[in-house]
Amino acid sequence: MPAPRRIELVLRIDGEALRVSAPQPPSRARLDELLPAMQAIDNAAIDHAVRKNEANTGAYVTCAKGCSACCRAQPVPVTPPEAHALLLLVEAMPAPRRREIEARFADRVARLRDAGLADAFLHRDPDLSLDGARTLARDYFALGLACPFLEDDACSIHPQRPFVCRQYLVTSDPALCANPFENPVDVVPMPLQAAIAMLSAASAVMSTPQHTVPLTLALEHARLHRAALRQRVDAEPVFRHWLQALSSG
Ligand code: SF4
């Protein structure tokens, strides 16, 4: 079997040239099929950001396996193509594992519905104010919904985790992450906005503005929009759109 094709590119960030080798998406692809290439680029940008932050501030990333505060209660935002990728990932799991993960998702969805929050996230009001969004996020946080993929304080889907999970790295005391709404958490600044760029690309493909949903609602959201998310498009122009949008978020 021939080796999977790859794309080689050079990212220029802060005057530095970063060489990236990424898996080449199919020429006609669903949006989620672009994610492996995008994640390879995002990973290179994140590594660069961490190195630069260390050099500039002397502060080191304090996130480590076993520290899962950010996966325990925050409304981790995922884009619709990432939600679709997670749905496909779960649907491809062996039946017992799939049932276990789906049950966890169903539990989180039910608790969000009981709290009257699910629809506010699934069908986001485009005119929601910043204060309104903050209140919604605080209400979500108060429910203490752990990510369904969190197991033994570690991410069980680490290679496939969403953009935001990759990018959220702190240099402050990990204890502060237990409540980032009240505590001053030092987050490593990221040069590229991969999720925002994906929203831009997905909005263009789907001809309607797209928004993120908390990861706990990812399967629900992807099921609601499965037909649109299943469409295949010419990958190259969408990928170029994403690359251009990366630094303008
Ligand atoms: S996908 Fe993984 S890293 Fe992201 S919130 Fe869930 S457990 Fe944490």
Short mmCIF file of C-alpha atoms and ligand atoms in Angstrom, two decimals:
data_model
loop_
_atom_site.label_atom_id
_atom_site.label_comp_id
_atom_site.label_asym_id
_atom_site.label_seq_id
_atom_site.Cartn_x
_atom_site.Cartn_y
_atom_site.Cartn_z
CA MET A 1 0.00 0.00 0.00
CA PRO A 2 1.49 3.43 -0.91
CA ALA A 3 2.39 5.71 1.99
CA PRO A 4 -0.27 8.38 2.71
CA ARG A 5 0.55 11.64 0.93
CA ARG A 6 1.74 14.57 2.94
CA ILE A 7 1.85 18.31 2.45
CA GLU A 8 4.98 20.19 3.41
CA LEU A 9 4.68 23.84 4.30
CA VAL A 10 6.50 26.61 6.06
CA LEU A 11 4.72 28.70 8.69
CA ARG A 12 6.14 32.13 9.36
CA ILE A 13 5.46 33.21 12.92
CA ASP A 14 7.28 36.05 14.71
CA GLY A 15 9.87 36.08 11.93
CA GLU A 16 10.63 32.39 12.48
CA ALA A 17 10.13 29.77 9.75
CA LEU A 18 8.47 26.61 11.07
CA ARG A 19 8.53 23.58 8.79
CA VAL A 20 5.41 21.45 9.06
CA SER A 21 4.68 18.07 7.50
CA ALA A 22 0.95 17.30 7.58
CA PRO A 23 -1.22 14.49 6.21
CA GLN A 24 -2.79 15.53 2.91
CA PRO A 25 -6.60 15.60 3.05
CA PRO A 26 -8.57 13.92 0.23
CA SER A 27 -9.19 16.28 -2.70
CA ARG A 28 -12.93 16.07 -1.99
CA ALA A 29 -13.31 16.04 1.76
CA ARG A 30 -15.71 16.55 4.62
CA LEU A 31 -14.63 19.41 6.87
CA ASP A 32 -13.66 16.99 9.64
CA GLU A 33 -11.28 15.26 7.21
CA LEU A 34 -9.22 18.45 7.10
CA LEU A 35 -8.63 18.32 10.84
CA PRO A 36 -5.51 16.06 10.91
CA ALA A 37 -3.63 18.49 8.64
CA MET A 38 -4.89 21.50 10.58
CA GLN A 39 -3.94 19.91 13.89
CA ALA A 40 -0.38 19.26 12.65
CA ILE A 41 -0.06 22.96 11.81
CA ASP A 42 -1.65 23.99 15.08
CA ASN A 43 0.73 21.71 17.02
CA ALA A 44 3.74 23.40 15.40
CA ALA A 45 2.37 26.85 16.26
CA ILE A 46 1.66 25.77 19.85
CA ASP A 47 5.21 24.39 20.29
CA HIS A 48 6.55 27.67 18.98
CA ALA A 49 4.32 29.68 21.36
CA VAL A 50 5.47 27.65 24.35
CA ARG A 51 9.17 28.06 23.42
CA LYS A 52 8.73 31.80 22.88
CA ASN A 53 6.85 32.25 26.14
CA GLU A 54 9.55 30.38 28.05
CA ALA A 55 12.27 32.48 26.44
CA ASN A 56 10.46 35.78 27.07
CA THR A 57 9.09 35.22 30.55
CA GLY A 58 11.04 32.29 32.01
CA ALA A 59 7.67 30.73 32.84
CA TYR A 60 7.14 27.05 32.07
CA VAL A 61 3.89 25.27 31.26
CA THR A 62 2.50 23.71 34.43
CA CYS A 63 -0.11 21.53 32.70
CA ALA A 64 0.73 17.83 33.09
CA LYS A 65 -0.89 14.44 32.82
CA GLY A 66 -3.03 13.94 35.91
CA CYS A 67 -3.94 17.61 36.14
CA SER A 68 -7.38 17.78 34.60
CA ALA A 69 -9.06 20.80 36.17
CA CYS A 70 -9.74 22.38 32.76
CA CYS A 71 -11.53 19.18 31.61
CA ARG A 72 -13.68 18.94 34.72
CA ALA A 73 -16.16 21.78 34.46
CA GLN A 74 -15.34 24.34 31.79
CA PRO A 75 -17.51 24.68 28.69
CA VAL A 76 -14.71 23.54 26.33
CA PRO A 77 -15.72 25.09 22.98
CA VAL A 78 -15.56 22.91 19.85
CA THR A 79 -16.35 23.87 16.26
CA PRO A 80 -19.03 21.96 14.29
CA PRO A 81 -16.48 19.97 12.19
CA GLU A 82 -14.70 18.97 15.41
CA ALA A 83 -18.07 17.98 16.92
CA HIS A 84 -18.69 15.85 13.82
CA ALA A 85 -15.24 14.25 14.12
CA LEU A 86 -15.99 13.37 17.75
CA LEU A 87 -19.36 11.86 16.76
CA LEU A 88 -17.67 9.71 14.09
CA LEU A 89 -14.94 8.74 16.56
CA VAL A 90 -17.52 7.56 19.11
CA GLU A 91 -19.61 5.77 16.47
CA ALA A 92 -16.51 3.84 15.35
CA MET A 93 -15.74 2.57 18.86
CA PRO A 94 -16.40 -1.08 19.78
CA ALA A 95 -20.01 -1.43 21.02
CA PRO A 96 -19.36 -1.65 24.80
CA ARG A 97 -17.00 1.32 24.73
CA ARG A 98 -19.36 3.29 22.51
CA ARG A 99 -22.28 2.65 24.90
CA GLU A 100 -20.16 3.80 27.85
CA ILE A 101 -19.10 7.05 26.19
CA GLU A 102 -22.56 7.76 24.77
CA ALA A 103 -24.05 7.25 28.24
CA ARG A 104 -21.67 9.85 29.64
CA PHE A 105 -22.65 12.31 26.91
CA ALA A 106 -26.35 11.60 27.51
CA ASP A 107 -25.88 12.30 31.22
CA ARG A 108 -24.23 15.70 30.51
CA VAL A 109 -26.92 16.62 27.96
CA ALA A 110 -29.71 15.70 30.40
CA ARG A 111 -28.15 17.81 33.14
CA LEU A 112 -27.80 20.76 30.78
CA ARG A 113 -31.44 20.34 29.72
CA ASP A 114 -32.57 20.14 33.36
CA ALA A 115 -30.71 23.37 34.02
CA GLY A 116 -32.36 24.99 31.00
CA LEU A 117 -28.97 25.60 29.34
CA ALA A 118 -28.77 23.09 26.47
CA ASP A 119 -30.72 25.07 23.90
CA ALA A 120 -28.89 28.30 24.73
CA PHE A 121 -25.67 26.57 23.64
CA LEU A 122 -27.06 24.45 20.80
CA HIS A 123 -29.00 27.30 19.17
CA ARG A 124 -26.88 30.24 20.17
CA ASP A 125 -28.47 33.68 19.94
CA PRO A 126 -26.26 35.56 17.43
CA ASP A 127 -26.97 38.78 19.37
CA LEU A 128 -25.87 37.37 22.73
CA SER A 129 -23.87 40.05 24.56
CA LEU A 130 -20.45 39.44 26.09
CA ASP A 131 -22.02 39.65 29.55
CA GLY A 132 -24.71 37.19 28.49
CA ALA A 133 -22.05 34.76 27.22
CA ARG A 134 -20.11 35.09 30.48
CA THR A 135 -23.22 34.37 32.55
CA LEU A 136 -23.96 31.33 30.40
CA ALA A 137 -20.39 30.06 30.85
CA ARG A 138 -20.58 30.57 34.64
CA ASP A 139 -23.91 28.75 34.82
CA TYR A 140 -22.39 25.90 32.83
CA PHE A 141 -19.31 25.81 35.08
CA ALA A 142 -21.51 25.62 38.20
CA LEU A 143 -22.89 22.27 36.99
CA GLY A 144 -19.43 20.64 37.23
CA LEU A 145 -19.80 18.57 34.05
CA ALA A 146 -16.62 16.60 33.39
CA CYS A 147 -15.68 15.94 29.78
CA PRO A 148 -17.01 12.49 28.78
CA PHE A 149 -13.55 11.61 27.43
CA LEU A 150 -11.78 12.29 30.73
CA GLU A 151 -10.63 9.07 32.37
CA ASP A 152 -8.28 8.68 35.35
CA ASP A 153 -7.51 12.38 35.10
CA ALA A 154 -6.25 11.97 31.54
CA CYS A 155 -7.64 12.61 28.07
CA SER A 156 -8.69 9.30 26.52
CA ILE A 157 -8.68 10.80 23.00
CA HIS A 158 -5.46 12.79 23.30
CA PRO A 159 -4.34 12.54 19.62
CA GLN A 160 -7.79 13.62 18.43
CA ARG A 161 -8.54 16.27 21.06
CA PRO A 162 -10.02 19.54 19.77
CA PHE A 163 -8.07 22.72 19.01
CA VAL A 164 -8.96 24.42 22.27
CA CYS A 165 -7.75 21.45 24.32
CA ARG A 166 -4.40 21.66 22.51
CA GLN A 167 -4.02 25.39 22.91
CA TYR A 168 -5.10 25.89 26.51
CA LEU A 169 -1.79 25.80 28.38
CA VAL A 170 -1.08 27.67 31.60
CA THR A 171 2.06 28.69 33.42
CA SER A 172 0.36 29.56 36.72
CA ASP A 173 -0.17 27.32 39.74
CA PRO A 174 -2.37 24.39 38.55
CA ALA A 175 -4.47 24.78 41.71
CA LEU A 176 -5.80 28.07 40.31
CA CYS A 177 -7.39 26.23 37.39
CA ALA A 178 -10.04 24.79 39.71
CA ASN A 179 -11.94 28.03 39.18
CA PRO A 180 -10.57 30.16 36.35
CA PHE A 181 -13.57 32.51 36.67
CA GLU A 182 -12.37 33.65 40.08
CA ASN A 183 -8.61 33.07 39.84
CA PRO A 184 -5.96 34.85 37.78
CA VAL A 185 -4.74 32.09 35.45
CA ASP A 186 -1.72 32.76 33.21
CA VAL A 187 -2.42 31.31 29.78
CA VAL A 188 0.30 30.95 27.12
CA PRO A 189 -0.62 33.40 24.31
CA MET A 190 -1.21 31.60 21.00
CA PRO A 191 -0.18 33.16 17.67
CA LEU A 192 -2.77 31.33 15.56
CA GLN A 193 -6.49 30.97 16.19
CA ALA A 194 -7.23 27.55 14.74
CA ALA A 195 -10.80 27.21 16.02
CA ILE A 196 -11.85 30.69 14.94
CA ALA A 197 -10.35 30.03 11.52
CA MET A 198 -12.30 26.75 11.32
CA LEU A 199 -15.52 28.59 12.17
CA SER A 200 -14.77 31.02 9.35
CA ALA A 201 -14.08 28.21 6.85
CA ALA A 202 -17.15 26.22 7.99
CA SER A 203 -19.39 29.30 7.79
CA ALA A 204 -18.27 29.83 4.19
CA VAL A 205 -18.84 26.18 3.24
CA MET A 206 -22.20 25.92 4.99
CA SER A 207 -23.34 29.41 3.89
CA THR A 208 -24.50 30.22 7.40
CA PRO A 209 -22.63 31.57 10.45
CA GLN A 210 -21.26 28.76 12.60
CA HIS A 211 -20.65 28.82 16.34
CA THR A 212 -18.91 26.61 18.85
CA VAL A 213 -20.69 24.36 21.32
CA PRO A 214 -19.40 22.96 24.63
CA LEU A 215 -17.74 19.59 24.06
CA THR A 216 -20.42 17.89 26.17
CA LEU A 217 -22.97 18.89 23.50
CA ALA A 218 -20.75 17.91 20.55
CA LEU A 219 -22.54 14.66 19.69
CA GLU A 220 -25.94 16.30 20.06
CA HIS A 221 -24.95 19.19 17.80
CA ALA A 222 -23.34 16.96 15.17
CA ARG A 223 -26.41 14.71 15.05
CA LEU A 224 -28.64 17.76 14.53
CA HIS A 225 -26.47 18.97 11.62
CA ARG A 226 -25.26 15.63 10.29
CA ALA A 227 -26.48 16.17 6.73
CA ALA A 228 -24.66 19.48 6.35
CA LEU A 229 -21.52 18.21 8.04
CA ARG A 230 -21.40 15.13 5.80
CA GLN A 231 -21.11 17.11 2.58
CA ARG A 232 -17.83 16.87 0.68
CA VAL A 233 -16.20 19.95 -0.73
CA ASP A 234 -13.06 20.77 -2.71
CA ALA A 235 -10.51 20.61 0.08
CA GLU A 236 -7.85 22.95 -1.27
CA PRO A 237 -9.81 26.26 -1.29
CA VAL A 238 -11.27 25.50 2.14
CA PHE A 239 -7.83 24.70 3.49
CA ARG A 240 -6.45 27.93 2.02
CA HIS A 241 -9.37 29.86 3.58
CA TRP A 242 -8.48 28.34 6.95
CA LEU A 243 -4.78 29.19 6.54
CA GLN A 244 -5.61 32.80 5.72
CA ALA A 245 -8.06 33.11 8.60
CA LEU A 246 -5.56 31.63 11.07
CA SER A 247 -3.80 34.85 11.94
CA SER A 248 -6.76 37.18 11.56
CA GLY A 249 -8.94 35.83 14.38
S1 SF4 B 1 -11.17 16.15 24.95
FE1 SF4 B 1 -9.55 15.55 26.35
S2 SF4 B 1 -8.35 17.43 26.72
FE2 SF4 B 1 -10.35 18.05 25.84
S3 SF4 B 1 -11.67 18.49 27.61
FE3 SF4 B 1 -11.98 16.31 27.04
S4 SF4 B 1 -10.57 15.14 28.33
FE4 SF4 B 1 -9.92 17.29 28.37
#
